Amino acid sequence: MHSLAMFGREFCYAVEAAYVTPVLLSVGLPKSLYSMVWLLSPILGFLLQPVVGSVSDHCRARWGRRRPYILTLGIMMLLGMALYLNGDAVVSALVANPRKKLVWAITITMIGVVLFDFSADFIDGPIKAYLFDVCSHQDKEKGLHYHALFTGFGGALGYLLGAIDWGHLELGRLLGTEFQVMFFFSALVLTLCFIIHLCSIPEAPLRDSAEDPPSQQVSQGSSLSADGMHEYGSIEKVKHGGADTELHGGKCSSLSSL
């Protein structure tokens, strides 16, 4: 269930890859601005990803460190899809002046594409960090394998639905155009996948070890080890802490023998 987020993300990615160019052509975007649409998202990711990643590492929300950011980025993906797939239809219904209609349609579509690209690229980090934080060491490799598997399934289904000519089918006539049909499927798949993903594994909030009394720290450590789970920073503790314990234990045994 945890891997369904990758299914929904890749499904929407495939829809974007299949429909962004037809959408941009339909709103009349100048050819000189095509590269600008694809350039803005990597620039924003380069500038903001380290900052937001650091904030997420130190987040103390009751819901955990990763899930608030996954939820926020998922909502941003939905908003981006709504703008670039439905922006032209909304502007056509609200604006009568042809010149203003063209400007607003291009602006809203570009904002939607950039917002979706940024959110879909950015959300991969919190999803994998969520997996590493809540799974035991034995389950992390299996979780990454399922992530890759569901990524492929999501992309394949997205391209398959995108290849159907919805404009000549009943659903296309009911919803308006094929763009609205694909938004309906994308929003449905993404919402269901992220709800299941966010409810799949509980995430404990981050707390300072200095805030907990020693008795609580001991009980938390014993419960984590009993359940096969590891607290935050457990990888480094296994690498360094375990070796230190063995070293100190060896010294104590040698001193006692003396």
Short mmCIF file of C-alpha atoms in Angstrom, two decimals:
data_model
loop_
_atom_site.label_atom_id
_atom_site.label_comp_id
_atom_site.label_asym_id
_atom_site.label_seq_id
_atom_site.Cartn_x
_atom_site.Cartn_y
_atom_site.Cartn_z
CA MET A 1 0.00 0.00 0.00
CA HIS A 2 2.90 2.35 0.71
CA SER A 3 4.04 2.06 -2.93
CA LEU A 4 0.74 3.27 -4.37
CA ALA A 5 1.96 6.86 -4.16
CA MET A 6 4.49 6.07 -6.89
CA PHE A 7 1.71 4.52 -8.98
CA GLY A 8 -0.41 7.67 -8.77
CA ARG A 9 2.53 9.99 -9.35
CA GLU A 10 3.74 8.14 -12.44
CA PHE A 11 0.20 7.82 -13.81
CA CYS A 12 -0.17 11.62 -13.71
CA TYR A 13 3.32 12.03 -15.17
CA ALA A 14 2.32 9.88 -18.16
CA VAL A 15 -0.85 11.91 -18.66
CA GLU A 16 1.19 15.11 -18.62
CA ALA A 17 3.71 13.74 -21.13
CA ALA A 18 0.88 12.75 -23.48
CA TYR A 19 -1.25 15.87 -23.19
CA VAL A 20 0.90 18.89 -22.35
CA THR A 21 1.99 19.53 -25.95
CA PRO A 22 -1.59 19.33 -27.36
CA VAL A 23 -2.81 21.59 -24.54
CA LEU A 24 -0.10 24.19 -25.16
CA LEU A 25 -0.84 24.12 -28.89
CA SER A 26 -4.57 24.52 -28.29
CA VAL A 27 -4.15 27.65 -26.15
CA GLY A 28 -1.85 29.29 -28.69
CA LEU A 29 1.43 29.36 -26.76
CA PRO A 30 4.25 30.89 -28.87
CA LYS A 31 7.00 28.46 -29.82
CA SER A 32 9.60 30.69 -28.15
CA LEU A 33 8.02 29.99 -24.75
CA TYR A 34 7.94 26.19 -25.00
CA SER A 35 11.41 25.72 -23.52
CA MET A 36 10.62 28.27 -20.80
CA VAL A 37 7.73 26.13 -19.56
CA TRP A 38 10.03 23.13 -19.05
CA LEU A 39 12.91 25.20 -17.67
CA LEU A 40 11.14 26.86 -14.74
CA SER A 41 10.38 23.68 -12.80
CA PRO A 42 14.02 22.39 -12.58
CA ILE A 43 15.20 25.86 -11.54
CA LEU A 44 12.63 26.02 -8.73
CA GLY A 45 13.55 22.49 -7.64
CA PHE A 46 17.25 23.34 -7.61
CA LEU A 47 16.65 26.38 -5.40
CA LEU A 48 13.97 25.08 -3.04
CA GLN A 49 14.52 21.33 -2.67
CA PRO A 50 17.49 21.53 -0.24
CA VAL A 51 15.66 24.08 1.90
CA VAL A 52 12.39 22.17 2.12
CA GLY A 53 14.25 18.88 2.63
CA SER A 54 16.10 20.31 5.61
CA VAL A 55 12.88 21.70 7.07
CA SER A 56 11.22 18.30 6.65
CA ASP A 57 14.09 16.58 8.48
CA HIS A 58 13.47 18.81 11.52
CA CYS A 59 9.65 18.91 11.30
CA ARG A 60 7.91 18.20 14.62
CA ALA A 61 4.32 17.95 13.40
CA ARG A 62 2.10 15.46 15.22
CA TRP A 63 1.48 13.69 11.92
CA GLY A 64 5.18 12.99 11.37
CA ARG A 65 8.06 14.49 9.43
CA ARG A 66 7.20 13.38 5.89
CA ARG A 67 3.44 13.00 5.54
CA PRO A 68 2.58 16.72 5.87
CA TYR A 69 4.89 17.50 2.95
CA ILE A 70 3.62 14.57 0.88
CA LEU A 71 0.04 15.75 1.40
CA THR A 72 0.90 19.35 0.49
CA LEU A 73 2.77 18.35 -2.66
CA GLY A 74 -0.05 15.99 -3.66
CA ILE A 75 -2.56 18.84 -3.41
CA MET A 76 -0.22 21.01 -5.50
CA MET A 77 -0.10 18.26 -8.15
CA LEU A 78 -3.90 18.19 -8.29
CA LEU A 79 -4.04 21.97 -8.58
CA GLY A 80 -1.43 21.97 -11.35
CA MET A 81 -3.36 19.34 -13.33
CA ALA A 82 -6.59 21.28 -12.88
CA LEU A 83 -4.96 24.43 -14.25
CA TYR A 84 -3.25 23.01 -17.33
CA LEU A 85 -6.04 20.60 -18.34
CA ASN A 86 -9.03 22.84 -17.56
CA GLY A 87 -7.59 26.36 -17.67
CA ASP A 88 -8.56 27.04 -21.28
CA ALA A 89 -12.15 25.88 -20.72
CA VAL A 90 -12.54 27.99 -17.58
CA VAL A 91 -11.09 31.11 -19.23
CA SER A 92 -13.32 30.62 -22.29
CA ALA A 93 -16.37 30.54 -20.04
CA LEU A 94 -15.39 33.65 -18.04
CA VAL A 95 -13.60 35.94 -20.53
CA ALA A 96 -15.23 37.21 -23.71
CA ASN A 97 -12.47 39.45 -25.09
CA PRO A 98 -10.36 37.33 -27.50
CA ARG A 99 -7.11 39.11 -26.65
CA LYS A 100 -7.56 38.78 -22.88
CA LYS A 101 -8.77 35.22 -23.34
CA LEU A 102 -5.54 34.27 -25.13
CA VAL A 103 -3.30 35.89 -22.50
CA TRP A 104 -5.15 34.37 -19.55
CA ALA A 105 -5.33 30.90 -21.12
CA ILE A 106 -1.58 30.86 -21.81
CA THR A 107 -0.74 32.19 -18.34
CA ILE A 108 -2.93 29.74 -16.44
CA THR A 109 -1.77 26.78 -18.52
CA MET A 110 1.90 27.64 -18.01
CA ILE A 111 1.41 28.06 -14.25
CA GLY A 112 -0.34 24.68 -14.13
CA VAL A 113 2.44 22.88 -16.01
CA VAL A 114 5.20 24.43 -13.87
CA LEU A 115 3.31 23.74 -10.62
CA PHE A 116 2.64 20.12 -11.53
CA ASP A 117 6.20 19.46 -12.71
CA PHE A 118 7.72 21.00 -9.60
CA SER A 119 5.44 19.07 -7.23
CA ALA A 120 5.79 15.73 -9.04
CA ASP A 121 9.59 16.01 -9.15
CA PHE A 122 9.85 17.16 -5.55
CA ILE A 123 7.52 14.58 -3.99
CA ASP A 124 9.82 11.65 -4.77
CA GLY A 125 12.20 12.61 -1.93
CA PRO A 126 9.63 12.72 0.91
CA ILE A 127 8.04 9.47 -0.29
CA LYS A 128 11.35 7.59 -0.12
CA ALA A 129 12.29 9.27 3.18
CA TYR A 130 8.92 8.19 4.60
CA LEU A 131 9.73 4.60 3.60
CA PHE A 132 13.18 4.72 5.21
CA ASP A 133 11.85 6.30 8.42
CA VAL A 134 9.07 3.82 9.17
CA CYS A 135 10.36 0.50 7.78
CA SER A 136 12.85 -1.88 9.31
CA HIS A 137 16.18 -2.43 7.59
CA GLN A 138 14.99 -5.75 6.19
CA ASP A 139 11.91 -4.18 4.56
CA LYS A 140 13.56 -1.15 2.94
CA GLU A 141 14.98 -3.08 -0.01
CA LYS A 142 11.65 -4.79 -0.59
CA GLY A 143 9.87 -1.43 -0.40
CA LEU A 144 12.14 0.09 -3.05
CA HIS A 145 11.48 -2.88 -5.33
CA TYR A 146 7.73 -2.33 -4.99
CA HIS A 147 8.22 1.38 -5.65
CA ALA A 148 9.92 0.59 -8.96
CA LEU A 149 7.25 -1.97 -9.86
CA PHE A 150 4.31 0.35 -9.21
CA THR A 151 6.10 3.20 -10.98
CA GLY A 152 6.14 1.11 -14.15
CA PHE A 153 2.50 0.04 -13.76
CA GLY A 154 1.36 3.63 -13.22
CA GLY A 155 3.20 4.94 -16.25
CA ALA A 156 1.89 2.14 -18.46
CA LEU A 157 -1.73 2.72 -17.41
CA GLY A 158 -1.40 6.48 -17.87
CA TYR A 159 -0.07 6.14 -21.42
CA LEU A 160 -2.71 3.50 -22.21
CA LEU A 161 -5.60 5.75 -21.19
CA GLY A 162 -3.97 8.69 -22.93
CA ALA A 163 -3.93 6.75 -26.22
CA ILE A 164 -7.73 6.38 -26.23
CA ASP A 165 -9.70 8.91 -28.29
CA TRP A 166 -12.11 9.99 -25.58
CA GLY A 167 -13.65 12.75 -27.69
CA HIS A 168 -15.71 10.23 -29.68
CA LEU A 169 -16.87 8.24 -26.65
CA GLU A 170 -19.82 8.86 -24.35
CA LEU A 171 -17.63 9.86 -21.41
CA GLY A 172 -15.88 12.47 -23.55
CA ARG A 173 -19.18 13.98 -24.65
CA LEU A 174 -20.43 13.97 -21.07
CA LEU A 175 -17.42 15.74 -19.55
CA GLY A 176 -16.75 18.07 -22.48
CA THR A 177 -13.38 17.21 -24.03
CA GLU A 178 -10.71 14.55 -23.71
CA PHE A 179 -8.72 16.93 -21.49
CA GLN A 180 -11.50 16.90 -18.88
CA VAL A 181 -11.75 13.10 -19.13
CA MET A 182 -8.05 12.68 -18.39
CA PHE A 183 -8.26 15.16 -15.52
CA PHE A 184 -11.10 13.10 -14.05
CA PHE A 185 -9.09 9.88 -14.22
CA SER A 186 -5.88 11.54 -12.99
CA ALA A 187 -7.55 13.22 -10.02
CA LEU A 188 -9.35 10.01 -9.06
CA VAL A 189 -6.25 7.81 -9.26
CA LEU A 190 -3.97 10.31 -7.51
CA THR A 191 -6.43 10.97 -4.67
CA LEU A 192 -7.09 7.30 -3.95
CA CYS A 193 -3.41 6.35 -4.15
CA PHE A 194 -2.29 9.12 -1.81
CA ILE A 195 -5.03 8.46 0.74
CA ILE A 196 -3.98 4.80 0.94
CA HIS A 197 -0.29 5.78 0.99
CA LEU A 198 -0.64 8.30 3.82
CA CYS A 199 -2.67 5.87 5.93
CA SER A 200 -0.48 2.83 5.22
CA ILE A 201 2.14 3.09 7.99
CA PRO A 202 1.96 5.28 11.13
CA GLU A 203 4.77 7.82 11.45
CA ALA A 204 6.00 8.87 14.90
CA PRO A 205 6.68 12.60 15.36
CA LEU A 206 10.27 13.73 15.85
CA ARG A 207 11.28 14.66 19.40
CA ASP A 208 14.49 15.70 21.10
CA SER A 209 16.07 12.94 23.14
CA ALA A 210 16.83 15.52 25.84
CA GLU A 211 13.09 16.14 26.32
CA ASP A 212 12.38 12.51 27.28
CA PRO A 213 13.33 11.10 30.68
CA PRO A 214 15.79 8.18 30.67
CA SER A 215 13.08 5.67 31.54
CA GLN A 216 11.03 6.65 28.49
CA GLN A 217 14.07 6.45 26.24
CA VAL A 218 14.81 2.91 27.44
CA SER A 219 11.20 1.81 27.03
CA GLN A 220 10.98 3.36 23.56
CA GLY A 221 14.18 1.63 22.47
CA SER A 222 12.98 -1.74 23.75
CA SER A 223 9.58 -1.39 22.07
CA LEU A 224 11.16 -0.39 18.77
CA SER A 225 13.50 -3.35 18.80
CA ALA A 226 10.69 -5.69 19.78
CA ASP A 227 8.52 -4.56 16.88
CA GLY A 228 11.36 -4.76 14.37
CA MET A 229 11.23 -0.99 13.88
CA HIS A 230 14.03 1.53 14.22
CA GLU A 231 13.92 5.11 15.42
CA TYR A 232 15.12 8.11 13.40
CA GLY A 233 18.83 8.02 12.75
CA SER A 234 18.94 4.27 13.31
CA ILE A 235 21.16 3.70 10.29
CA GLU A 236 23.93 5.83 11.72
CA LYS A 237 23.47 4.25 15.13
CA VAL A 238 23.86 0.80 13.64
CA LYS A 239 26.99 1.91 11.79
CA HIS A 240 28.67 3.71 14.67
CA GLY A 241 26.80 2.93 17.87
CA GLY A 242 26.98 -0.82 17.49
CA ALA A 243 30.71 -0.73 16.89
CA ASP A 244 31.21 1.53 19.89
CA THR A 245 29.21 -0.84 22.09
CA GLU A 246 31.27 -3.83 21.04
CA LEU A 247 34.48 -1.88 21.57
CA HIS A 248 33.49 -0.76 25.05
CA GLY A 249 32.28 -4.26 25.86
CA GLY A 250 35.64 -5.70 24.82
CA LYS A 251 37.49 -3.20 26.98
CA CYS A 252 35.32 -3.97 29.98
CA SER A 253 35.83 -7.71 29.63
CA SER A 254 39.60 -7.29 29.33
CA LEU A 255 39.69 -5.04 32.40
CA SER A 256 37.63 -7.48 34.42
CA SER A 257 39.99 -10.31 33.51
CA LEU A 258 42.89 -8.24 34.82
#
